[in-house]
């Protein structure tokens, strides 16, 4: 039976043993100390050997366990041990693999970092400084730093909580208050706490890579503004293999397949952007990540030695996740960054739905502080009763009707904006509203700029001032009204409200019943075919700012009236299509419902086209002339429908004529409503 012997002095060695165990491969693990034995759990496939070994002791162990491969996973700075292992395998026929700790150069400011070739050189330089020193290089080289009494008294040392480490501390003359005996890893914030607690002015570390906690130590030191001394990694020991490369070599030598680790993916909301606005949970995820995805702006603000990719769309991320999976032996921590909160106008949900069925993957979604939440706190108002809108990546044809509706009916409207152009556009919409509805006397407009950043700003502005914004940045807007309009439950304008011409118009009572029969929903797409003055289109558009209305009209005079009425009612969710139906319908989004007010003799072809567009479309048609009624009845013989309802409505209104009230009858109208049978 094939066996692996691992000299484990690093986290990577322990992780390799666990991967081998999960894959059913036996390994013997040699550790030098009692503490090393404590953190290495024995199992059916892992047997631990404790004690320091010389060359002969190593050879004896090889013979006892009958190993095929020797893995040197000792600490990068344990030069003598590595040389002894290399000598011990000579002439044995055993395969030798040097497993190196992962190491990436930290891309940080070098103003406060000094590199030294040896601990002795570092200690000598520290004698010329003042202030307390946090020594995080372990217990093996304590003698070098405690040789000088003046230097020894300034030390606070962080060592493993093992008897050997503690013994070396006391042998070096250190007092209990100078010793922090703890097992890592240590987060960025934990390092900051220790630096502050002990009033540290200098931090000493080895060039030990992310696994050794080098990244969180350096970023914490930089943030706290203290000096850093780094003992460089021995150059002669740089030849070796990563844990993934080591696993591939084992697979080839033993002819086995090792189990790959899981991907642990966190969707992280980073808040408004500044580091101090992130939650502790998000910051911890970033600090411990192996890979980070996000927009370039977001990647630029995070301090991490993780491998970074400037992507946030599924189509870009999924292939890279596959590549990472192929080369990763261990569990990998992946963070995907999103601005603001993951649950508020965020791409997190869509991306999660794209990834959630991936095998061997665990997910968590970490919320952040949205700019709206922060803005409301700056203004001293609540936001749970505000109408919340986002202009990010939203077409004007969609957000403008929503903004008009919100400003018209809501006391609070809060918007997330992409930049200065959005601010100017908001100003244009409000100016047009003010011209039509006189709202400026009842408005307070606040603009928030770069919230959480050093150049944060908050201003109370006028409608006109909105149109002068040119400075780019991240904006939020709050529009407050003390007395908005009350929302009508049936917000239909009367006949007298429309701009009229010689074009026929569907009368008020007929409009009400016809639109009721359409059974429209809040975000439906609706065709008004033969729109005339646009009375049906206008009335439908007022039901919800999210309804998208297409008014199809071929007559020039009628089209002009539709434009005028659209402007009067600020009905920006209406699009005019000046064509004769059914031509032009193919280019439109698929409708949920359609009203046919006029067909120009093309009723049969119009219905055929509507069925082709959506076999489940809801149809309402008005017929006034006998010819239209006959044409409709003939069409119903040729198409399959359901929920057919035919009503004839004759409305008589009472008008004042001097001292008298006279009856004034409108033409009777037949209302046909049905759905295609699918």
XYZ file of C-alpha atoms in Angstrom:
678
model
C 0.000 0.000 0.000
C 1.428 3.373 -1.038
C 2.269 5.813 1.745
C 3.392 9.419 1.929
C 5.662 10.857 4.608
C 5.172 14.566 5.289
C 7.527 16.693 7.343
C 4.879 19.234 8.392
C 5.931 22.595 9.716
C 3.397 24.691 7.833
C -0.328 24.953 7.303
C 0.185 23.653 3.770
C 1.648 20.400 5.117
C -1.354 19.861 7.379
C -3.746 20.663 4.536
C -1.999 18.215 2.196
C -2.350 15.440 4.776
C -6.058 16.178 5.104
C -6.539 16.109 1.307
C -4.708 12.785 1.104
C -6.893 11.424 3.904
C -10.070 12.560 2.138
C -8.809 10.755 -0.961
C -8.074 7.508 0.902
C -4.271 7.874 0.714
C -2.255 7.044 3.850
C 0.240 9.580 5.147
C 2.649 9.661 8.060
C 3.185 13.169 9.395
C 6.361 14.093 11.261
C 6.109 17.109 13.585
C 8.831 18.484 15.828
C 6.814 19.656 18.827
C 3.917 18.725 21.060
C 1.997 21.697 19.700
C 2.526 20.447 16.129
C 0.984 17.155 17.184
C -1.980 18.910 18.790
C -2.986 20.776 15.617
C -2.598 17.684 13.411
C -5.563 15.398 14.022
C -4.873 11.702 13.611
C -7.357 9.608 11.624
C -7.631 6.301 9.799
C -5.392 7.676 7.054
C -3.146 10.032 9.077
C -0.541 8.857 11.614
C 1.436 11.495 13.513
C 5.073 11.106 14.665
C 6.327 13.664 17.200
C 9.934 14.634 17.905
C 12.929 16.322 16.328
C 14.924 13.992 14.043
C 18.478 14.024 12.763
C 19.502 12.428 9.472
C 19.695 8.918 10.884
C 16.375 9.333 12.692
C 14.736 10.318 9.439
C 16.132 7.299 7.592
C 14.916 5.036 10.376
C 11.425 6.550 10.097
C 11.369 5.954 6.327
C 12.119 2.301 6.918
C 9.535 1.917 9.691
C 6.604 3.437 7.797
C 7.562 2.096 4.360
C 6.905 5.352 2.541
C 7.204 5.920 -1.211
C 7.325 9.723 -1.265
C 8.838 12.255 1.159
C 7.240 15.706 1.274
C 9.248 18.530 2.837
C 6.583 20.948 4.066
C 8.725 22.534 6.766
C 8.797 26.274 7.353
C 10.475 28.350 4.600
C 13.001 29.655 7.162
C 13.897 26.208 8.557
C 16.995 25.942 6.357
C 18.868 23.339 8.434
C 15.882 20.997 8.601
C 15.409 21.122 4.837
C 19.104 20.387 4.211
C 18.900 17.428 6.616
C 15.832 16.008 4.844
C 17.539 16.326 1.447
C 20.600 14.399 2.754
C 18.416 11.742 4.367
C 16.667 10.792 1.110
C 19.890 10.548 -0.918
C 20.517 7.022 -2.171
C 17.173 5.776 -0.731
C 15.272 5.709 -4.025
C 12.466 7.691 -2.425
C 10.817 10.541 -4.302
C 11.480 13.932 -2.671
C 9.202 16.950 -3.130
C 9.750 20.359 -1.581
C 6.357 21.931 -0.833
C 6.725 25.705 -0.695
C 4.391 28.016 1.145
C 2.399 30.221 -1.233
C 4.007 33.624 -1.487
C 2.916 36.739 -3.336
C 4.605 40.087 -3.143
C 2.528 42.553 -1.176
C 1.718 45.600 -3.312
C 1.870 48.179 -0.508
C 3.617 51.469 0.051
C 7.285 50.912 0.888
C 7.603 54.205 2.796
C 7.311 52.475 6.157
C 8.684 49.024 5.202
C 12.333 48.025 5.503
C 13.597 44.647 4.286
C 16.465 42.767 5.959
C 18.405 39.714 4.806
C 18.605 38.227 8.305
C 17.164 38.473 11.788
C 20.537 39.637 13.093
C 20.615 42.547 10.655
C 17.044 43.473 11.610
C 17.744 43.361 15.359
C 20.785 45.589 14.950
C 18.736 48.190 13.076
C 15.955 48.126 15.683
C 18.460 49.054 18.402
C 18.649 52.495 16.792
C 14.895 53.070 17.110
C 12.517 53.947 19.918
C 9.154 52.561 20.981
C 7.626 49.163 21.609
C 8.194 46.353 19.057
C 5.732 43.598 18.094
C 7.829 40.566 17.109
C 5.870 38.030 15.023
C 8.750 35.909 13.729
C 8.185 32.977 16.107
C 10.269 31.636 18.972
C 13.250 30.127 17.143
C 15.191 33.382 16.733
C 14.260 35.046 20.010
C 17.872 34.918 21.162
C 18.897 37.241 18.332
C 16.387 39.910 19.400
C 16.911 39.527 23.170
C 20.703 39.629 23.148
C 20.544 43.376 23.744
C 18.891 44.173 27.063
C 17.550 47.526 25.845
C 15.945 45.841 22.830
C 14.603 42.941 24.924
C 12.696 45.290 27.254
C 10.885 46.881 24.298
C 9.661 43.573 22.839
C 6.157 42.125 22.719
C 6.418 38.679 21.101
C 3.633 36.662 19.491
C 4.343 32.917 19.542
C 2.462 29.635 19.278
C 0.786 28.468 22.518
C 3.065 25.444 22.940
C 5.295 24.555 25.879
C 8.442 24.681 23.738
C 7.654 28.205 22.478
C 6.810 29.475 25.954
C 9.958 27.877 27.360
C 12.118 29.653 24.803
C 10.440 32.957 25.692
C 11.289 32.602 29.370
C 14.814 31.380 28.586
C 15.302 34.560 26.564
C 14.451 36.626 29.642
C 10.992 37.810 28.573
C 8.311 38.533 31.160
C 4.738 37.253 30.948
C 3.351 40.672 30.007
C 5.600 40.621 26.928
C 4.230 37.317 25.594
C 1.160 36.773 23.386
C 0.737 32.992 23.027
C -1.937 32.445 20.383
C -2.614 30.326 17.312
C -3.369 32.254 14.112
C -4.635 33.167 11.653
C -4.900 36.772 12.811
C -7.250 39.107 10.968
C -6.465 42.651 9.914
C -8.600 44.005 12.752
C -7.116 41.680 15.377
C -3.641 42.871 14.388
C -4.831 46.473 14.714
C -6.209 45.781 18.189
C -2.892 44.302 19.335
C -0.918 47.191 17.870
C -3.148 49.677 19.691
C -3.357 47.702 22.950
C 0.424 47.419 23.335
C 1.212 50.861 21.863
C 3.367 49.278 19.165
C 5.632 51.513 17.085
C 7.451 48.809 15.077
C 6.259 45.463 13.689
C 8.679 42.678 12.730
C 7.586 39.846 10.458
C 8.992 37.275 8.114
C 8.248 37.239 4.404
C 5.880 34.340 5.028
C 3.122 34.891 2.493
C -0.630 34.988 2.964
C -0.844 31.648 4.806
C 1.637 32.974 7.347
C -0.493 36.087 7.860
C 1.941 38.501 6.222
C -0.806 40.359 4.345
C -3.028 41.141 7.335
C -0.029 42.169 9.443
C 1.262 44.587 6.833
C -2.104 46.167 6.006
C -2.870 46.622 9.709
C 0.537 48.204 10.316
C 0.071 50.537 7.347
C -3.347 51.627 8.564
C -2.022 52.266 12.083
C 0.934 54.206 10.697
C 3.744 52.181 12.294
C 7.070 51.040 10.867
C 7.469 47.519 9.499
C 10.609 45.377 9.355
C 10.466 42.342 7.056
C 13.018 39.525 7.215
C 13.381 38.305 3.646
C 12.740 34.740 2.631
C 15.931 32.676 2.080
C 16.671 32.774 -1.641
C 18.238 29.316 -1.709
C 14.975 27.745 -0.539
C 12.771 29.258 -3.232
C 12.951 26.178 -5.459
C 9.972 23.941 -4.853
C 6.311 23.405 -5.635
C 2.938 24.748 -4.619
C 0.476 22.485 -2.851
C -1.438 22.056 -6.123
C 1.733 21.112 -8.035
C 2.717 18.740 -5.227
C -0.667 17.028 -5.449
C -0.282 16.548 -9.217
C 3.135 14.952 -8.686
C 1.714 12.601 -6.044
C -1.101 11.613 -8.424
C 1.440 10.706 -11.123
C 3.802 8.841 -8.788
C 1.097 6.824 -7.005
C -1.433 6.594 -9.844
C -4.249 8.005 -7.725
C -6.789 10.820 -8.069
C -7.011 13.274 -5.207
C -10.252 14.960 -4.142
C -10.378 18.649 -5.052
C -11.566 21.222 -2.556
C -14.791 23.214 -2.578
C -15.262 26.775 -3.702
C -16.599 29.034 -0.951
C -18.147 32.019 -2.712
C -19.209 35.178 -0.865
C -21.331 37.866 -2.522
C -20.194 40.939 -0.584
C -21.884 44.330 -0.450
C -19.106 46.863 0.203
C -21.384 49.768 1.043
C -20.796 53.225 -0.411
C -17.145 52.476 -1.068
C -14.901 53.704 1.741
C -13.256 51.007 3.846
C -14.708 52.324 7.107
C -18.211 51.874 5.665
C -17.862 48.111 5.221
C -19.214 45.638 7.746
C -16.748 43.553 9.747
C -18.132 40.450 8.041
C -17.349 41.824 4.587
C -13.898 43.055 5.572
C -13.053 39.653 7.027
C -14.204 37.932 3.826
C -11.968 40.226 1.767
C -8.957 39.740 4.045
C -9.165 35.937 3.919
C -10.063 35.621 0.228
C -7.927 33.729 -2.253
C -9.632 35.373 -5.257
C -11.643 38.585 -5.535
C -13.926 39.653 -8.393
C -15.439 43.090 -8.879
C -15.480 46.298 -10.885
C -12.092 48.041 -11.134
C -13.272 50.859 -8.853
C -14.099 48.369 -6.102
C -10.922 46.345 -6.474
C -8.947 49.569 -6.124
C -10.178 50.241 -2.591
C -9.577 46.813 -1.012
C -6.275 45.843 0.585
C -5.728 42.167 -0.074
C -3.058 39.876 -1.469
C -5.781 37.808 -3.156
C -5.682 37.351 -6.907
C -8.023 39.959 -8.391
C -10.214 39.877 -11.502
C -12.029 43.029 -12.778
C -15.297 41.231 -13.575
C -18.807 41.180 -12.103
C -20.903 39.518 -14.845
C -21.676 35.787 -14.874
C -20.414 35.328 -18.441
C -16.957 36.583 -17.398
C -16.783 35.005 -13.937
C -18.009 31.446 -14.622
C -15.128 30.416 -16.968
C -12.547 31.707 -14.470
C -14.211 29.841 -11.607
C -13.847 26.695 -13.716
C -10.127 27.344 -14.222
C -9.648 27.973 -10.499
C -11.463 24.737 -9.678
C -9.180 22.720 -11.948
C -5.982 23.983 -10.330
C -7.100 24.298 -6.692
C -6.487 21.366 -4.379
C -7.716 23.045 -1.227
C -10.943 24.845 -0.459
C -10.748 28.257 -2.079
C -12.349 31.411 -0.737
C -13.794 33.597 -3.464
C -15.346 37.023 -2.928
C -17.444 38.855 -5.515
C -17.843 42.546 -4.705
C -20.995 44.601 -5.208
C -21.507 48.269 -4.419
C -23.986 49.228 -1.726
C -26.169 46.445 -0.366
C -26.469 43.046 -2.064
C -30.248 43.185 -1.715
C -30.856 46.707 -3.065
C -30.600 47.305 -6.831
C -27.663 44.912 -6.909
C -26.475 42.363 -9.422
C -25.889 39.869 -6.599
C -29.207 38.043 -6.947
C -28.887 37.558 -10.708
C -25.326 36.283 -10.388
C -26.292 33.992 -7.509
C -29.072 32.450 -9.618
C -26.496 31.792 -12.363
C -24.091 30.058 -9.966
C -26.238 28.427 -7.272
C -26.428 24.993 -8.923
C -22.649 24.577 -9.274
C -21.419 21.364 -7.608
C -18.918 21.479 -4.728
C -19.694 25.135 -4.096
C -20.970 26.893 -0.986
C -22.475 30.369 -1.055
C -23.172 33.182 1.349
C -24.562 36.652 0.687
C -23.170 39.447 2.853
C -25.218 42.658 3.023
C -23.693 46.127 2.946
C -24.782 49.647 3.824
C -26.595 51.175 0.855
C -25.987 54.790 -0.156
C -29.704 55.427 0.400
C -29.453 54.272 4.018
C -26.371 56.414 4.609
C -27.930 59.419 2.825
C -31.093 59.195 4.932
C -28.987 59.141 8.092
C -27.092 62.232 6.926
C -30.412 64.022 6.340
C -31.866 62.828 9.622
C -34.869 61.186 7.981
C -36.212 57.648 7.639
C -36.251 55.887 4.291
C -38.714 53.053 4.843
C -41.539 55.274 3.553
C -39.613 56.670 0.571
C -40.040 55.722 -3.064
C -36.654 54.267 -4.002
C -35.380 54.446 -7.580
C -32.118 53.584 -9.299
C -30.883 55.158 -12.528
C -27.895 52.771 -12.829
C -28.108 51.034 -16.184
C -31.804 51.979 -16.582
C -33.093 53.521 -19.812
C -34.608 56.991 -19.518
C -37.827 55.647 -21.021
C -38.155 53.482 -17.900
C -36.973 55.710 -15.044
C -38.491 59.020 -16.167
C -42.143 57.827 -15.834
C -41.316 56.340 -12.429
C -39.719 59.590 -11.269
C -42.694 61.664 -12.458
C -45.119 59.333 -10.699
C -43.072 59.345 -7.489
C -42.643 63.130 -7.330
C -46.313 63.605 -8.127
C -47.635 61.293 -5.386
C -44.902 60.594 -2.795
C -43.600 62.676 0.107
C -40.122 61.206 -0.261
C -38.346 60.079 -3.402
C -34.734 58.880 -3.207
C -32.606 58.066 -6.244
C -29.255 56.373 -6.848
C -27.482 58.058 -9.766
C -24.600 57.108 -12.039
C -23.052 60.552 -12.401
C -23.509 64.227 -13.214
C -25.481 63.498 -16.394
C -28.188 61.805 -14.308
C -28.407 64.841 -12.021
C -28.931 67.111 -15.024
C -31.567 64.760 -16.442
C -33.451 64.766 -13.145
C -33.393 68.568 -13.277
C -34.874 68.562 -16.788
C -37.713 66.234 -15.742
C -38.533 68.319 -12.658
C -38.444 71.539 -14.672
C -40.967 70.124 -17.147
C -43.151 68.954 -14.258
C -42.967 72.399 -12.690
C -44.096 74.034 -15.936
C -47.095 71.689 -16.158
C -47.998 71.186 -12.504
C -46.208 73.986 -10.541
C -44.345 71.858 -7.994
C -41.255 73.961 -7.165
C -42.908 75.721 -4.215
C -43.425 72.337 -2.551
C -40.009 70.754 -3.181
C -36.838 70.317 -1.180
C -34.073 68.702 -3.221
C -30.938 67.327 -1.557
C -27.926 66.029 -3.454
C -25.403 63.730 -1.780
C -21.954 63.369 -3.334
C -19.302 60.666 -2.722
C -20.887 59.518 0.556
C -18.369 57.986 2.989
C -15.383 59.371 1.039
C -13.169 62.245 2.274
C -14.678 64.621 -0.318
C -18.257 63.795 0.713
C -20.757 66.598 0.139
C -24.441 67.284 0.820
C -26.361 70.255 -0.653
C -29.881 71.647 -0.685
C -30.452 72.785 -4.298
C -33.091 74.184 -6.620
C -34.430 72.591 -9.800
C -32.367 75.010 -11.880
C -29.157 74.195 -9.982
C -29.573 70.505 -10.787
C -28.991 71.305 -14.446
C -25.595 72.864 -13.722
C -23.897 69.731 -12.323
C -20.741 68.674 -14.204
C -18.507 67.181 -11.494
C -18.366 63.421 -11.887
C -18.753 61.087 -8.944
C -21.241 58.938 -7.067
C -24.505 60.770 -6.418
C -27.740 60.216 -4.516
C -30.749 62.535 -4.618
C -33.638 63.049 -2.210
C -36.774 64.906 -3.341
C -39.063 65.809 -0.453
C -42.633 67.137 -0.758
C -44.847 68.312 2.070
C -48.140 68.089 0.124
C -47.988 65.715 -2.865
C -51.103 64.841 -4.815
C -53.304 62.104 -3.433
C -53.154 59.046 -5.642
C -56.473 58.247 -7.294
C -57.472 54.609 -7.192
C -58.883 54.983 -10.715
C -56.695 57.732 -12.166
C -58.574 58.291 -15.436
C -58.733 61.789 -16.914
C -62.093 63.123 -18.066
C -62.944 63.915 -21.680
C -62.489 67.623 -21.006
C -58.882 67.094 -19.878
C -57.720 66.025 -23.344
C -56.555 68.284 -26.143
C -59.172 67.695 -28.816
C -59.292 68.053 -32.550
C -61.466 66.585 -35.277
C -60.128 63.111 -34.486
C -62.706 60.736 -32.897
C -62.081 59.900 -29.247
C -63.200 56.986 -27.096
C -65.501 58.563 -24.546
C -64.889 58.499 -20.802
C -67.428 55.844 -19.742
C -66.435 53.552 -22.611
C -62.768 54.024 -21.741
C -63.406 52.986 -18.164
C -65.151 49.741 -19.067
C -62.786 48.919 -21.948
C -59.656 49.350 -19.826
C -61.221 47.351 -16.973
C -61.753 44.456 -19.408
C -58.034 44.496 -20.333
C -57.118 43.224 -16.832
C -53.775 44.986 -16.959
C -50.995 44.393 -14.471
C -48.484 46.888 -13.130
C -45.589 46.158 -15.497
C -47.465 44.991 -18.625
C -46.628 45.954 -22.201
C -49.708 47.342 -23.950
C -50.624 48.173 -27.586
C -53.230 50.867 -28.343
C -53.998 50.214 -32.026
C -55.756 53.041 -33.844
C -54.950 55.328 -30.936
C -56.730 58.456 -32.243
C -56.302 61.248 -29.711
C -54.464 58.842 -27.403
C -57.186 58.842 -24.744
C -56.875 55.075 -24.119
C -53.059 55.199 -24.193
C -52.963 58.172 -21.787
C -55.451 56.559 -19.387
C -53.519 53.252 -19.342
C -50.187 55.032 -18.863
C -51.520 56.617 -15.657
C -52.352 53.243 -14.093
C -48.666 52.576 -13.373
C -45.364 54.207 -14.370
C -44.062 50.698 -15.059
C -46.592 49.986 -17.840
C -45.050 50.432 -21.287
C -47.576 51.755 -23.782
C -47.231 51.749 -27.577
C -49.716 54.009 -29.360
C -50.066 52.878 -32.998
C -51.635 55.510 -35.242
C -51.260 56.129 -39.001
C -53.003 59.521 -39.407
C -50.763 62.592 -39.195
C -53.358 64.768 -37.429
C -54.076 62.083 -34.837
C -50.357 61.446 -34.253
C -49.844 65.156 -33.524
C -52.690 65.088 -31.014
C -51.153 62.065 -29.285
C -47.856 63.947 -28.972
C -49.623 66.982 -27.488
C -51.601 64.936 -24.991
C -48.536 62.890 -24.066
C -46.723 66.137 -23.245
C -49.671 67.588 -21.333
C -49.996 64.546 -19.084
C -46.206 63.936 -18.820
C -46.895 60.411 -20.074
C -43.300 59.421 -20.770
C -44.120 55.710 -20.703
C -45.931 56.073 -24.072
C -44.117 55.462 -27.367
C -45.813 56.676 -30.552
C -45.617 54.363 -33.589
C -46.839 56.275 -36.650
C -47.765 53.352 -38.915
C -50.778 51.452 -40.159
C -51.229 48.211 -38.205
C -50.244 45.428 -38.455
C -47.088 46.875 -40.067
C -44.572 47.879 -37.418
C -45.820 45.520 -34.701
C -42.975 43.055 -35.331
C -40.411 45.581 -34.093
C -42.159 46.084 -30.736
C -41.674 44.166 -27.474
C -44.194 41.349 -26.961
C -47.422 42.800 -25.598
C -49.506 41.379 -22.766
C -52.685 43.147 -23.906
C -53.987 45.199 -26.800
C -56.866 47.588 -27.464
C -58.177 47.969 -31.018
C -59.946 51.262 -31.491
C -59.635 51.328 -35.261
C -58.409 48.836 -37.851
C -58.871 50.488 -41.285
C -60.344 47.209 -42.576
C -57.292 45.210 -41.450
C -58.876 43.589 -38.396
C -58.286 39.996 -39.504
C -54.583 40.545 -40.270
C -54.146 42.563 -37.057
C -55.583 39.725 -34.948
C -53.414 37.183 -36.770
C -50.306 39.258 -36.039
C -51.259 39.745 -32.381
C -51.744 35.980 -31.988
C -48.344 35.417 -33.595
C -46.745 37.881 -31.156
C -48.396 36.420 -28.054
C -50.879 33.506 -28.200
C -52.031 34.416 -24.667
C -52.669 38.099 -25.314
C -55.745 39.772 -23.864
C -57.755 41.750 -26.504
C -60.409 44.456 -26.179
C -62.031 46.035 -29.242
C -64.621 48.768 -29.615
C -67.035 48.653 -32.544
C -69.358 51.548 -33.411
C -70.355 51.004 -37.054
C -72.374 48.038 -38.289
C -69.493 47.179 -40.621
C -67.076 46.915 -37.696
C -69.505 44.732 -35.773
C -69.942 42.385 -38.751
C -66.163 42.273 -39.323
C -65.553 41.421 -35.658
C -68.177 38.659 -35.657
C -66.681 37.141 -38.815
C -63.190 37.161 -37.271
C -64.452 35.375 -34.192
C -65.591 32.493 -36.416
C -62.009 32.010 -37.676
C -60.008 32.296 -34.452
C -60.154 30.350 -31.201
C -60.799 32.540 -28.174
C -61.700 32.121 -24.521
C -63.385 34.320 -21.925
C -65.340 36.028 -24.690
C -67.564 38.815 -23.468
C -69.593 41.174 -25.675
C -71.309 44.199 -24.203
C -73.243 47.002 -25.780
C -73.023 50.283 -23.897
C -75.104 53.379 -24.602
C -74.305 56.403 -22.474
C -76.546 59.402 -22.073
C -75.233 62.412 -20.206
C -77.247 65.319 -18.852
C -76.245 68.781 -20.031
C -77.408 72.154 -18.851
C -79.218 74.216 -21.466
C -80.247 77.514 -19.917
C -82.649 76.702 -17.107
C -83.158 73.189 -18.420
C -81.237 69.900 -18.194
C -81.301 68.052 -21.483
C -80.356 64.478 -22.340
C -77.382 64.115 -24.696
C -76.869 60.581 -25.963
C -73.596 59.210 -27.273
C -73.515 56.587 -29.999
C -73.925 53.047 -28.672
C -70.669 51.086 -28.606
C -70.055 47.330 -28.669
C -67.165 46.217 -26.449
C -65.602 42.854 -27.324
C -63.141 41.336 -24.842
C -61.417 37.942 -25.019
C -58.132 36.114 -24.808
C -56.644 33.972 -27.511
C -57.106 30.283 -26.772
C -53.304 29.814 -26.936
